[in-house]
Every structure is written in structure tokens, then in C-alpha cells.
Coordinates of C-alpha atoms (C1' of nucleotides) in Angstrom, one line a residue:
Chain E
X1 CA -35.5 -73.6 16.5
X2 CA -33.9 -70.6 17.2
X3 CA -34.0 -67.2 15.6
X4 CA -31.8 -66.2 13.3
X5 CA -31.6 -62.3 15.4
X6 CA -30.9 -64.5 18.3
X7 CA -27.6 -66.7 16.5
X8 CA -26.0 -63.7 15.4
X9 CA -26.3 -61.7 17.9
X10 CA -25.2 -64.1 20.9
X11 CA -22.7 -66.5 18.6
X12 CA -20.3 -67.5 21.2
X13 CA -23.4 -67.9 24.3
X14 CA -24.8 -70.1 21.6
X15 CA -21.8 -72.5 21.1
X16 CA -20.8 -72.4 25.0
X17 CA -24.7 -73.4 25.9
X18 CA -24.7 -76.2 23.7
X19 CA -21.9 -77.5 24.6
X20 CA -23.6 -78.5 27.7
X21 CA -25.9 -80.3 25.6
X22 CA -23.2 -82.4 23.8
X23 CA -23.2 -80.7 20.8
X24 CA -20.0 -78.8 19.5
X25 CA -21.8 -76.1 17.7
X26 CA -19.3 -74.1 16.4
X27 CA -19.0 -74.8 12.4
X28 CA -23.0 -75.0 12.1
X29 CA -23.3 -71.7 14.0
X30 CA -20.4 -69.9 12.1
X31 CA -22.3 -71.5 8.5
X32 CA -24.9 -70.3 10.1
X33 CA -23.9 -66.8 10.2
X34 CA -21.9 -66.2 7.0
X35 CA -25.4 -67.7 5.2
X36 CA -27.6 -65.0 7.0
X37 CA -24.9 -62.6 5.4
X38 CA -25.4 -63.5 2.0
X39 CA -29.0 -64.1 2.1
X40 CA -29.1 -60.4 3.2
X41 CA -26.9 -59.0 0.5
X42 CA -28.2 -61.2 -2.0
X43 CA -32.1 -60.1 -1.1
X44 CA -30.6 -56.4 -0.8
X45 CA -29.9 -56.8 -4.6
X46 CA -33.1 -58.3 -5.2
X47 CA -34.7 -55.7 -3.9
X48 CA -33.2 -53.2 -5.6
X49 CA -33.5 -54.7 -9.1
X50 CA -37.3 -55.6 -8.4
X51 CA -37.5 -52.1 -7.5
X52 CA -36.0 -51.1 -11.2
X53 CA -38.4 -53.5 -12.9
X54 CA -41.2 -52.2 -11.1
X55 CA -40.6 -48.9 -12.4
X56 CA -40.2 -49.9 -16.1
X57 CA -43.1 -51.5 -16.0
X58 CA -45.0 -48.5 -14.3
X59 CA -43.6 -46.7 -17.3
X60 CA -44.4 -48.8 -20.1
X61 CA -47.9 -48.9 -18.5
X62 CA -48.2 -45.3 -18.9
X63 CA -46.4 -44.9 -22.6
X64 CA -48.8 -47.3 -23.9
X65 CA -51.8 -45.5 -22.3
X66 CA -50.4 -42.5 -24.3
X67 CA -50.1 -44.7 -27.1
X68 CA -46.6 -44.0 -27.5
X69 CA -46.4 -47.9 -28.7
X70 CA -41.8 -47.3 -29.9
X71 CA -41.1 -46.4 -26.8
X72 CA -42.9 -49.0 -24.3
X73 CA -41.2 -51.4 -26.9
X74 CA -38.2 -50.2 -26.4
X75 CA -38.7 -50.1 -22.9
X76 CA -39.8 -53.4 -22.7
X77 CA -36.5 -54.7 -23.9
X78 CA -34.5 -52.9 -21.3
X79 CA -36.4 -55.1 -19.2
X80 CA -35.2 -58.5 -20.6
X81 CA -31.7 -58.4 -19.0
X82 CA -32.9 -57.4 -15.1
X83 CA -35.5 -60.1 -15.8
X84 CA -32.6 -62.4 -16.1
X85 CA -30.8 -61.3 -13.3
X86 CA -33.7 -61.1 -11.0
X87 CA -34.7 -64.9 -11.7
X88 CA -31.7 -65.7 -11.1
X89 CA -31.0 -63.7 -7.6
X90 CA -34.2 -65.4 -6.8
X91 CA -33.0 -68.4 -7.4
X92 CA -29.9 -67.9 -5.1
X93 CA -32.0 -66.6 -2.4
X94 CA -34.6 -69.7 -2.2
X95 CA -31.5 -72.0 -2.0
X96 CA -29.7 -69.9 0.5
X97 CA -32.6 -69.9 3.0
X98 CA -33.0 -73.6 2.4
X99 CA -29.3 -73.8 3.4
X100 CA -30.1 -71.5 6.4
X101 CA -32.8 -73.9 7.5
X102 CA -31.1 -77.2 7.2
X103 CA -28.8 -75.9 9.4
X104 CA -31.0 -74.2 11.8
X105 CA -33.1 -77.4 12.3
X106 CA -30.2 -79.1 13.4
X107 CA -29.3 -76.6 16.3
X108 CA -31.2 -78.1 19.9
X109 CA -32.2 -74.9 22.2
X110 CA -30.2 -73.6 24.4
X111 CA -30.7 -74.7 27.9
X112 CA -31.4 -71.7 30.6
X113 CA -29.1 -70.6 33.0
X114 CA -30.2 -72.5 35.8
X115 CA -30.1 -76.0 34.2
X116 CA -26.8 -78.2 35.6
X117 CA -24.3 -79.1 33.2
X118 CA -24.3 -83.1 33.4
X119 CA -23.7 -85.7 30.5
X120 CA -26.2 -88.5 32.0
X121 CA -29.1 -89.0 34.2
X122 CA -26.9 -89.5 37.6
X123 CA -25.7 -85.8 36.8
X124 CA -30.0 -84.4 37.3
X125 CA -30.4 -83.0 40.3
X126 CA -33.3 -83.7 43.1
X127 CA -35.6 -80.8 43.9
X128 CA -37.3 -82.2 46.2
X129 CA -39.3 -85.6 47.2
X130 CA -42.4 -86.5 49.4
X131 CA -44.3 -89.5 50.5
X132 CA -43.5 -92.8 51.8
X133 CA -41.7 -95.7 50.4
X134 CA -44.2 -98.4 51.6
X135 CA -42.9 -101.8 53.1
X136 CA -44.2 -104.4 51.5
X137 CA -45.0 -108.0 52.8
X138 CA -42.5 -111.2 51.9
X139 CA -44.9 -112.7 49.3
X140 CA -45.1 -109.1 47.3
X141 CA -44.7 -109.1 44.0
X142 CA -43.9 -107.0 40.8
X143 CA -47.0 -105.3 39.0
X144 CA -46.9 -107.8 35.7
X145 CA -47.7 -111.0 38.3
X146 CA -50.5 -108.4 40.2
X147 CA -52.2 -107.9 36.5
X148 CA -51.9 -111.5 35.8
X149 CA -53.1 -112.9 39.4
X150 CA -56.4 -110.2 39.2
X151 CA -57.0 -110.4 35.6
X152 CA -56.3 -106.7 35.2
X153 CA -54.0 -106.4 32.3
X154 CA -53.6 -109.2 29.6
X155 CA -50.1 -108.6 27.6
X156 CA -50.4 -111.8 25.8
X157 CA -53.4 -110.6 24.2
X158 CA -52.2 -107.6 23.1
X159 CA -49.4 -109.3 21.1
X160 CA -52.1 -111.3 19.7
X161 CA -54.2 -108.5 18.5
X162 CA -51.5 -105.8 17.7
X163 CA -48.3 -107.0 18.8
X164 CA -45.7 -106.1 21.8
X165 CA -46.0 -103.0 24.1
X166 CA -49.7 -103.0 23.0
X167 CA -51.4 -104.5 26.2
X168 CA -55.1 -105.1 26.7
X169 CA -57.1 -103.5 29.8
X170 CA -59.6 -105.9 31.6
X171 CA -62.3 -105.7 33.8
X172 CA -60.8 -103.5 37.2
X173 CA -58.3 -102.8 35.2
X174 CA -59.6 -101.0 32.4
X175 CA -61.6 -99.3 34.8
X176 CA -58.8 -98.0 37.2
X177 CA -57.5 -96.4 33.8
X178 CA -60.9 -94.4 33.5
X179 CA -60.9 -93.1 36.5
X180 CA -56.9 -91.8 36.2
X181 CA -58.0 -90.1 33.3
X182 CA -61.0 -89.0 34.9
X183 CA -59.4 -87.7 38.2
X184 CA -56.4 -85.8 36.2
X185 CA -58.8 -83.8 33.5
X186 CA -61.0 -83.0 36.7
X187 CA -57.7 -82.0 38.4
X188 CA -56.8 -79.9 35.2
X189 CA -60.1 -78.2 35.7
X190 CA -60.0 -77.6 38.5
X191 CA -56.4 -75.1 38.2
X192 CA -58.1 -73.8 35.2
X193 CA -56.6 -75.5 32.0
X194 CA -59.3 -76.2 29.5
X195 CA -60.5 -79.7 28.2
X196 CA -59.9 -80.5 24.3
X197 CA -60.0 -83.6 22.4
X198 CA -57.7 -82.9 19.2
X199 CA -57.0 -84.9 16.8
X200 CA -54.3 -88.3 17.5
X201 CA -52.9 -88.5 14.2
X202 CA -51.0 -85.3 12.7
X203 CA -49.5 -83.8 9.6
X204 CA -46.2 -83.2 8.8
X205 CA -46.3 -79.4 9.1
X206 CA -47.5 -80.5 13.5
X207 CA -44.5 -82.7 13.6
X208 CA -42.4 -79.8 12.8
X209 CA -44.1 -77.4 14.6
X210 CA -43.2 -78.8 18.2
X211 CA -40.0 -80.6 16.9
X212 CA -40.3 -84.2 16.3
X213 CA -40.1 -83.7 12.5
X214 CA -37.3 -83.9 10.9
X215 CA -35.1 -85.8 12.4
X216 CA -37.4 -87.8 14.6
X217 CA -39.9 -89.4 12.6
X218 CA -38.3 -92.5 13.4
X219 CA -40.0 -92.5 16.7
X220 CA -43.3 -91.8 15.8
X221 CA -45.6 -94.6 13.8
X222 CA -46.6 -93.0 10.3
X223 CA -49.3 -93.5 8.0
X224 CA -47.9 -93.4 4.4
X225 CA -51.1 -93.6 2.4
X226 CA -52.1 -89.8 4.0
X227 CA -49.0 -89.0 5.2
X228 CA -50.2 -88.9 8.6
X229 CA -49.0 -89.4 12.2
X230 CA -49.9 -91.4 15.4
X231 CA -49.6 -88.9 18.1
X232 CA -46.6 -89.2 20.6
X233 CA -48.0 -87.4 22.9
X234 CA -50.8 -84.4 22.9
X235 CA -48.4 -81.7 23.0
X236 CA -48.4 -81.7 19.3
X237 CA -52.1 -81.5 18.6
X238 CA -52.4 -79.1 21.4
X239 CA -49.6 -77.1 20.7
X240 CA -50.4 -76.7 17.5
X241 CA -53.6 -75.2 18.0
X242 CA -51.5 -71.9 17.9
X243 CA -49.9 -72.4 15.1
X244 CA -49.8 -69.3 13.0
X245 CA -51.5 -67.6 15.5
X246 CA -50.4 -64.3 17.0
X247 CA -52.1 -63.8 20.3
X248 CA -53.0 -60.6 22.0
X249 CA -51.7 -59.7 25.5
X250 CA -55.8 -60.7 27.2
X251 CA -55.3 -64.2 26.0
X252 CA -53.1 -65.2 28.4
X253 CA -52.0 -67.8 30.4
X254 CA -53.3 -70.0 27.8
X255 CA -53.7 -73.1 29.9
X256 CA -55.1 -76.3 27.9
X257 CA -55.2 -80.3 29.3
X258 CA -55.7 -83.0 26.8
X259 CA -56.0 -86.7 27.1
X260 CA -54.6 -88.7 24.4
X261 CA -53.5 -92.0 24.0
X262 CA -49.8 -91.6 22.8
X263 CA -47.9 -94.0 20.5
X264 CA -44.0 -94.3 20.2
X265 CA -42.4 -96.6 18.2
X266 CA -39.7 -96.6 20.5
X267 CA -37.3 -98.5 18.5
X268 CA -34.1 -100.7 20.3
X269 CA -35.7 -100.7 23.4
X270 CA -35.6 -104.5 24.6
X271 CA -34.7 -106.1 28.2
X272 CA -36.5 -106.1 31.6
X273 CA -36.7 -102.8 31.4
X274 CA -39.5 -102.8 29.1
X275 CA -41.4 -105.5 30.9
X276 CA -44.9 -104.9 31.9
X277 CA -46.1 -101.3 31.7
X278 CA -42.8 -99.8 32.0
X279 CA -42.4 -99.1 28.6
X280 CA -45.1 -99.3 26.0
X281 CA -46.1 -98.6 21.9
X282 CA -49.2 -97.0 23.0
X283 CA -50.6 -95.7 26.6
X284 CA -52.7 -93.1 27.6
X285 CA -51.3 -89.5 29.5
X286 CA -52.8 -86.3 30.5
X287 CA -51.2 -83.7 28.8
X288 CA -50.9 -80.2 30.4
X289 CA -50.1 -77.7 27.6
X290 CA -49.3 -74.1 28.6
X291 CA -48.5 -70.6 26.4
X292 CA -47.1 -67.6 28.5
X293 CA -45.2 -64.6 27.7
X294 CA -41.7 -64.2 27.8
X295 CA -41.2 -62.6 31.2
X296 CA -44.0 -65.0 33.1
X297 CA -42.9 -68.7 31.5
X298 CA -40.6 -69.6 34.1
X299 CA -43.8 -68.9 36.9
X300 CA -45.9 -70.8 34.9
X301 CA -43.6 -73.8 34.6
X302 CA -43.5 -73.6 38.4
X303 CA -47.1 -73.8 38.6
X304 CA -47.0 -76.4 36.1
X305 CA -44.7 -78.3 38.6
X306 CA -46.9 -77.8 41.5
X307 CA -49.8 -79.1 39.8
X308 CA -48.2 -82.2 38.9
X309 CA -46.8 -83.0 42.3
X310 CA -50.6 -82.6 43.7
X311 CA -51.4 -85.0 41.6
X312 CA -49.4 -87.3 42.6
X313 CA -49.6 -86.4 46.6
X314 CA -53.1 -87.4 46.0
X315 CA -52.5 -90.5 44.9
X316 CA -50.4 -91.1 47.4
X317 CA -47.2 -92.6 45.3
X318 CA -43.5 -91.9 47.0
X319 CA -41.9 -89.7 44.3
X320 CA -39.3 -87.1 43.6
X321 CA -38.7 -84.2 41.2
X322 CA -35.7 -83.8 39.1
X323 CA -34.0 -80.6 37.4
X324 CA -32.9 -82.6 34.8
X325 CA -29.2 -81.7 33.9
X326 CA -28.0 -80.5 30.3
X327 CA -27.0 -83.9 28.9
X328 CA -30.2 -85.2 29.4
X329 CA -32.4 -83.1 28.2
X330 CA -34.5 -83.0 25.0
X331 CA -33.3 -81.3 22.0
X332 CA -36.3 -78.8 22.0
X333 CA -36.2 -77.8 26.2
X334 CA -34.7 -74.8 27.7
X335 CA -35.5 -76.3 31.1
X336 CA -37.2 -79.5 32.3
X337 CA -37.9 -81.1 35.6
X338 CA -38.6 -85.3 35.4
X339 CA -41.1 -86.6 37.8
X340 CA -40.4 -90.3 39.2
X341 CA -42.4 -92.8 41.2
X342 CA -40.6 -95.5 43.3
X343 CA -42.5 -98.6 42.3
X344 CA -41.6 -100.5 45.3
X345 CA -41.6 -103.9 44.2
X346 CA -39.3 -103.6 41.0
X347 CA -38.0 -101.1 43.4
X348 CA -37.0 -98.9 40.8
X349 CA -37.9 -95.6 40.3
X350 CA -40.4 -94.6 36.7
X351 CA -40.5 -91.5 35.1
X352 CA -44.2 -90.7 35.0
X353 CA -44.2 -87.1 34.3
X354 CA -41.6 -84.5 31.8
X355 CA -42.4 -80.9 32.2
X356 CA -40.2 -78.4 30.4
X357 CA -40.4 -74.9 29.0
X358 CA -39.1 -74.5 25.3
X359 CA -39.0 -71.2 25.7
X360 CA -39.7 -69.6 22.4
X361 CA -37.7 -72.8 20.4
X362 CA -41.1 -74.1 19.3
X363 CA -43.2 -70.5 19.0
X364 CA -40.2 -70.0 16.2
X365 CA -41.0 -73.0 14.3
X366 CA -44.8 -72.7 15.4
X367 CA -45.3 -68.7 14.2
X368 CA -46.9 -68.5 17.3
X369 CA -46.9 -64.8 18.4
X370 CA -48.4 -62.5 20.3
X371 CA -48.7 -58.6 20.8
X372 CA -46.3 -56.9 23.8
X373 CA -47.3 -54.0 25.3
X374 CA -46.0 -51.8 22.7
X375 CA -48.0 -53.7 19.8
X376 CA -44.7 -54.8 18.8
X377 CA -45.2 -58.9 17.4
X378 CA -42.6 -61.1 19.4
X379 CA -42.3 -65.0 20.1
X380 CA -44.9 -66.2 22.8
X381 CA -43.2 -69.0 25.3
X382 CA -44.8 -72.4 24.9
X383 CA -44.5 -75.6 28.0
X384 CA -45.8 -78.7 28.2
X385 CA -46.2 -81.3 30.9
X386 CA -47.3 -84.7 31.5
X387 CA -50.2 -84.7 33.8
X388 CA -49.8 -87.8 34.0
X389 CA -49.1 -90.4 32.0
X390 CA -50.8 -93.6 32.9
X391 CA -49.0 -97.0 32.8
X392 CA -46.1 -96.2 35.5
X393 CA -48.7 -94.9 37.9
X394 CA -50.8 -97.7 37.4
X395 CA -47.3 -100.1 38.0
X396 CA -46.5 -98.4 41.5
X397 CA -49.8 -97.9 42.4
X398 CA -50.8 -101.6 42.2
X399 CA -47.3 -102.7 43.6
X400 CA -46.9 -100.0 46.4
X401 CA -50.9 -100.5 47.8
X402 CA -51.0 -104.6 47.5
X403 CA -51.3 -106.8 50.4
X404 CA -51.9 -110.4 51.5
X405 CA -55.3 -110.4 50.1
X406 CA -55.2 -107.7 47.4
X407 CA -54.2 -103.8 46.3
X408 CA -55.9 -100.6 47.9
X409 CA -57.1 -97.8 45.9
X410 CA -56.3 -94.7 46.5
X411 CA -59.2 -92.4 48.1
X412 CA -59.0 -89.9 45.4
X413 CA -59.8 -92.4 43.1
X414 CA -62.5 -94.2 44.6
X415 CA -65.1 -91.6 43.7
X416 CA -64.5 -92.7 40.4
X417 CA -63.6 -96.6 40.2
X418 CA -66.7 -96.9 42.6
X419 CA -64.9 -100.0 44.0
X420 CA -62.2 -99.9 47.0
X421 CA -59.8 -102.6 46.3
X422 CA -58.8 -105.1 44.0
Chain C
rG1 C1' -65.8 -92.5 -4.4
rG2 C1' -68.6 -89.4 -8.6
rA3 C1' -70.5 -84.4 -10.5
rG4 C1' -70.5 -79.1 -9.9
rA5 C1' -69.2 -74.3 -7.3
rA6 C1' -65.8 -71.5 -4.5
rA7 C1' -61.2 -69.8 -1.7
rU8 C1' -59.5 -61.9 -1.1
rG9 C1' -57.4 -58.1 5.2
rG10 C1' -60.1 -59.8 12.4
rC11 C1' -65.2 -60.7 10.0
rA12 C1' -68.5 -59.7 5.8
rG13 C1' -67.8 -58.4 0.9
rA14 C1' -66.1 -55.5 -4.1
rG15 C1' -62.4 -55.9 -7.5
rC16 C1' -62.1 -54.1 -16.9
rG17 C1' -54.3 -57.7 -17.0
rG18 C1' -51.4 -51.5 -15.4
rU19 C1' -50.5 -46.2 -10.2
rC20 C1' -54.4 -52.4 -5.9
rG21 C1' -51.8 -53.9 0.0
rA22 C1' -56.4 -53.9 -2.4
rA23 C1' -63.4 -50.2 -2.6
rU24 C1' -67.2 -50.5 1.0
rG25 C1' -69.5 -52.1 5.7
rC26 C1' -68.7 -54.1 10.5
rG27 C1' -65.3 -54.8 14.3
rG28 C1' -60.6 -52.8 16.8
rC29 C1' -57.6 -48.5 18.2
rG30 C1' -57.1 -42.9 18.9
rG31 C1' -59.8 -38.3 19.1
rU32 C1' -64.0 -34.5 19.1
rC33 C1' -68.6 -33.9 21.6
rU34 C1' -70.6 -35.5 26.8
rU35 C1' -70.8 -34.9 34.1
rG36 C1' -70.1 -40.2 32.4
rA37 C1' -71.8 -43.4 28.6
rA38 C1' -74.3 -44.3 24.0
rA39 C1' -75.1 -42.1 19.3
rA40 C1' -72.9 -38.9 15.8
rC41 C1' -68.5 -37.1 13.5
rC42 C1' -63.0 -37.1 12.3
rG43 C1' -58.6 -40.0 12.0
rU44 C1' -56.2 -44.7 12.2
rU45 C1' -56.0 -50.1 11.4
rG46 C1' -52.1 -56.6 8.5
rU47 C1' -47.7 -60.0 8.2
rC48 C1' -42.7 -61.1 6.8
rC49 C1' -37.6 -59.9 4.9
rG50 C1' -34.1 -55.8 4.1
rA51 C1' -31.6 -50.3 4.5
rG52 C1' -31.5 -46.3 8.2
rC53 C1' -29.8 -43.6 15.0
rA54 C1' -34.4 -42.0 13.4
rA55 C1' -38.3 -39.7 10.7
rU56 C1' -38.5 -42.6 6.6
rU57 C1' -37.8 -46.2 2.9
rG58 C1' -37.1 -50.8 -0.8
rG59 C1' -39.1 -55.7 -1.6
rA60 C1' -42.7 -59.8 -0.8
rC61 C1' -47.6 -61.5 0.5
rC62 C1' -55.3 -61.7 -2.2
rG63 C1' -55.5 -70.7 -0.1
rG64 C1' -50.2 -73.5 -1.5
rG65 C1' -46.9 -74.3 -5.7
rG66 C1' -45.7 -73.4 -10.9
rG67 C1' -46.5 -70.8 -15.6
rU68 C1' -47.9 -66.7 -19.4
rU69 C1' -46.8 -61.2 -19.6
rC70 C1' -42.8 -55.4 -19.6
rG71 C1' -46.8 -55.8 -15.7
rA72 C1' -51.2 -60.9 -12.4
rA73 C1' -55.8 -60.6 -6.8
rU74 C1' -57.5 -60.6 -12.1
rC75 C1' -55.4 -65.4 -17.5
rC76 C1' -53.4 -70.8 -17.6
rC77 C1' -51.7 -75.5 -15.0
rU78 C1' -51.5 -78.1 -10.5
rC79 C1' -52.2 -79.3 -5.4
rU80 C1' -55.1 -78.5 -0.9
rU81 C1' -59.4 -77.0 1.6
rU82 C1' -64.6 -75.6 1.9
rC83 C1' -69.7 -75.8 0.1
rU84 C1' -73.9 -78.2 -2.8
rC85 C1' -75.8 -82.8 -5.1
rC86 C1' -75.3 -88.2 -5.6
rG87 C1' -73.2 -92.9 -3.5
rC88 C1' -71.3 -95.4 1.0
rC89 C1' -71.3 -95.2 6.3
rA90 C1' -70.4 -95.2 12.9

RNA sequence: GGAGAAAUGGCAGAGCGGUCGAAUGCGGCGGUCUUGAAAACCGUUGUCCGAGCAAUUGGACCGGGGGUUCGAAUCCCUCUUUCUCCGCCA
């Protein structure tokens, strides 16, 4: 979320910036403000009568020490009244910053400078694009039939087992998925990101650390007996590594890779869009995680960018990348570029990778901090990227490479399918 | 799941209900000494919210939350976590 310091002191940037995001800011920013005010006054006051208290008691300390017992009684009932009053400030004060929160929590960040203004995804801009969109022969056909014709992925199973959107893996199948994984955490390595394995279910306080809690939980599968959460995605497990955490200046770039399977509920999603891998309840992704400081985030989300478009140069897939526009956008980014595949049969392009810089939205909520120059404690910069997630690359991969007499893996991965075609 | 013990600053580890944000050691930072380094010695060393141009200054924080008290790291309740023993188990 963003900082109080920052609200008051940029109000009408605020409002005009999320504007662009669809929001008409202006009442919860102006609540926002005249709260801050009273929490200060009202903890001002505190203060000062905690102060007084603290003295009387200092004092009654030291008259019964002298065994002057009358006076420290006496004393002691002076105190009776501020006691009173202080509860009772405290009181305000705790519902005040409650009231603060609610409203802070609702507020999306505040998109950077260079982001388009746009209302919907025809308003995103291309960056750039690269390989080729294949021809495919007459008989060619979407990747659904391909899984079903080599035995690859079985949807009905899934149902059976779990239930929609939770397919099952088979034989070449389950193996090419192995080796995506494999190839993109050897890929990670190799640019210097660190493996971990963290945890796929999370608590609340991880949910609200990166920003799907509150608000959100809808879209995220929960486990009521321990209050627990199926991962979306590993940018909250990662991510919250660093929670409560103030870094010093050597730790950086902190550069972390995860794979994770990732399940979204994904609610009122239904239609031929969702058929096949396009859109599933769980699938596995690479996730690239990445903590910078201020002044360097928006270098590391190029690099973050570059190492996402090797990825998929290497597997050889037609894609471009997209500066998504303001509309679009996610209510935590300050600046996201979408990664899309054309899947030539559907002939549709997928959305196979999101990277975006928060900025210091989620360090706020996070307490993730580091130490500038001057030993001063400010907001590190966190970004996240998919790196990649699996079942769209697997769809145009299968449908772009088939032929007559069956579908070509890429080189890159052959090392680690250990078999050339399907 | 059952029984017991514990939770203090970056780490280790003290702390009779009163001047304890907290002894001491280690580590970190600055300095003296040294050609340089080490050792030794001296100094310094958290986070958050306020007031102030600033020096400075008020308040809060000893796992979380609540309570007793004029006053709580210290007493009480509760939750969480960790450790030991037992049970179960990939």
C-alpha cells in the first residue's frame, strides 16, 4: 500500500494517477488525510499525558522509598483521572489507525510515469516481438486434440480425480513439463537468481504481505481448518521471505527463482477460452522474484524482461512483449510488461509471462527495508516475474512444432526430455 | 495427539514489581596505536509514531493479545512458536 508520508504529501498526483487506473480516488484520499490529522493530534495528547503519568509514578516511586506513605497516596489519586483519559485517547487512537488502514488497503499503487493511460487490453502497447509465426499443415489441429491423439494430457481424468481445470500429465507429457521446469530454474541460475523451495500454502499475514489479502481471497483456494492458503503463485512465499526484514546496502540485487505449482480458484471463468490448458485451477510456473533499491528497480525490471524473452527465444515460440496500459494493470503494479505466445492453431495469442515492479507498494505492507547510504531505513523496491508459467507454453509449443506425423521439441529442451519428438 | 520446559537487542546471555531500552560477552561501526594489518585500548551501536529548521525532545516496543498495579521484561490469563519425552508416521 502506500505510505501515509507519501498520500499527504502528493494528494492531488495521487488522485490524478489513479484515475488512470479507474479509480476516482478523491473522497478515500481526502478521509485519508483528515484521519492522519487526528491520529497525530490525538497521539500528540497521548503522549503528553503518558508523559505526566510517567512522572507521578516516578514520584510516588520515590515518596514511598522515603516512606513518605500520605503523600504517594495522595499522589496516587491524582493519577486516577489522566488514567481515565489516557485509556480513553488510546482507545481513539487504535480505532483511528484502523480507520486509516481500511482505507489505505483500498487505494491500488500508483502506476509510474511511463505506463499508458488505457481502460482495456487493446489500449497495452507492443514493445517489441520476435520469432516466427509457423505455417501449419491443413490437417493441424488445436493442442487439446494433440494431448488426446499422443496420450499426453488426460482432462477427463482430472475431473475424475479433482475436478475441472485440474488436468492429469501422462507419459511424454508429464515429462516435457519436467524438463520446462528443469530448463527455466537452470536458466534462472544461470543469470544468478537463487533456487528455493518455500512453502505452497500460506498464512494470512503472506496474503497481505504481497496483496492478495483482503480483498482477494476469493481467488485463492483456502484451508479453513488452519487458516491456510494454496499458493497463487510463488511470489508470495518468496516475497515473503523479506518480510520484516531490513536489508543492508551488500545484500543486493536480491535475485530468487522458485518453482511452484500455483492454484487460482479463478471463479466465472467459463467458455472456449478456458478450454485445454489455457486456463487452469492449478499449473506449474517459474517464478523470478527480485528486491532492488529504489534508484536501480526500474534496471532490474529490464533485466527481468530480458531474461524472460531468452527464455522464450530459446524455445523458439513467436511472442511479443506488452507495456501493459493503466486500465489493465494489477492493483499492486507500478509498471508491468505481459509476455504473449501466438499458439498458432487456436491462433490466439496466451499470456505466459506478467513481470511488474510494485515499487515500494508491497515493501510497505511487507516491512521490508533496507539501509541507504546514510544509515537512514527506507522502503526496498520488490518485482516479480513469471519465468515461465507452464501450460500456455506447453499449448503453442505442441501446436506451433506439430506436423504430419508428430510435434518437434525444441533443442533446448532435448537435453532434458532425452527424447526428440512426440 | 498427550506430558513437561522455554520465548529478552544482530547473536549469546543477565535481569528483587520502581530511575531498565534493558548488565555482560561476541559481532558491527568510529577512533588511538602501527609502514600496513592483527592484538590491545577508548568511544559508539535497535525499531516505530510524534514535536522541532536543527541541536534536541515526548511516547511506544523484552514472542502476539488482554489483565492486575500509581508503576510490569518481572505477577495473572490467553494465543502462537520452539525444545525435551511419549504416541503416530512419509
Amino acid at each position: 500500500m502506500l505510505t501515509l508520508k507519501y498520500i499527504q504529501e502528493n494528494k492531488e498526483r495521487v488522485i490524478e494517477k489513479l484515475k488512470l487506473k479507474k479509480l476516482d480516488a478523491t473522497t478515500i484520499v481526502g478521509d485519508i488525510i483528515l484521519a492522519d490529522n487526528t491520529r497525530k493530534s490525538t497521539q500528540a495528547e497521548l503522549d503528553r499525558q503518558l508523559a505526566e503519568l510517567n512522572n507521578l509514578s516516578r514520584q510516588i516511586g520515590a515518596l514511598m522509598k522515603d516512606g513518605k506513605t500520605d503523600e504517594a497516596n495522595a499522589a496516587k489519586e491524582k493519577t486516577a483521572s489522566l488514567k481515565e483519559s489516557t485509556k480513553e485517547l488510546g482507545v481513539k487512537l487504535a480505532e483511528t489507525e484502523t480507520a486509516i488502514n481500511s482505507l489505505l488497503v483500498q487505494l491500488p499503487n500508483v502506476p509510474h510515469d511511463s505506463v499508458p493511460p488505457g481502460k482495456t487490453p487493446e489500449d497495452n502497447v507492443e514493445i517489441r516481438s520476435g520469432g516466427q509465426i509457423p505455417e501449419l499443415h491443413e490437417k493441424a489441429v488445436p493442442h487439446w486434440d494433440l494431448a488426446k491423439k499422443y496420450d499426453l494430457i488426460d482432462f477427463e481424468l482430472g475431473v475424475k480425480i479433482t475436478g475441472a481445470g485440474f488436468p492429469v500429465y501422462k507419459g511424454k507429457g508429464a515429462k516435457l513439463q519436467r524438463a520446462l521446469i528443469n530448463y527455466f530454474l537452470d536458466e534462472a541460475e544461470k543469470a544468478g537468481f537463487t533456487e528455493v523451495q518455500p512453502p505452497i500454502m500460506v498464512n494470512e499475514d503472506s496474503g497481505f504481505g504481497t496483496g492478495q489479502l483482503p480483498d482477494k481471497e476469493g481467488q485463492m483456494y483456502h484451508v479453513g481448518i488452519d487458516n491456510l492458503y494454496l499458493v497463487p503463485t510463488a511470489e508470495v512465499p518468496v516475497t515473503n521471505i523479506f518480510r520484516d526484514v531490513i536489508l543492508n546496502a551488500s545484500d543486493f540485487p536480491v535475485k530468487y527463482t522458485a518453482y511452484t505449482p500455483c492454484f487460482r480458484r479463478e471463479a466465472g471463468s467459463y467458455g472456449k477460452d478456458v478450454r485445454g490448458l489455457n486456463r487452469l485451477h492449478q499449473f506449474d510456473k517459474v517464478e523470478i522474484v527480485c528486491i532492488d533499491i529504489p534508484e536501480n528497480s526500474y534496471n532490474t525490471l529490464e533485466a527481468m524482461v530480458k531474461h524472460v524473452e531468452n527464455l522464450v527465444k530459446g524455445l523458439g515460440l513467436p511472442y511479443r512483449i506488452l507495456k501493459l496500459c493503466s486500465g489493465d494493470m494489477s492493483f499492486t503494479s507500478a509498471l508491468t510488461y505481459d509476455f504473449e505466445v501466438y499458439s498458432a492453431a487456436q491462433q490466439k495469442w496466451l499470456e505466459v509471462s506478467s513481470v511488474s515492479n510494485f515499487e515500494s507498494f508491497q515493501a510497505n505492507r511487507l516491512k521490508l527495508r533496507y539501509k541507504d547510504a546514510d544509515k537512514k531505513t527506507q522502503l526496498a523496491h520488490t518485482l516479480n516475474g513469471s519465468a515461465l508459467a507452464l501450460p500456455r507454453i506447453v499449448a503453442a509449443l505442441l501446436e506451433n512444432n506439430q506436423d504430419e506425423t508428430g510435434i518437434k521439441i525444441p533443442e533446448v529442451l532435448i537435453p532434458y526430455t532425452r527424447f526428440e519428438r512426440i
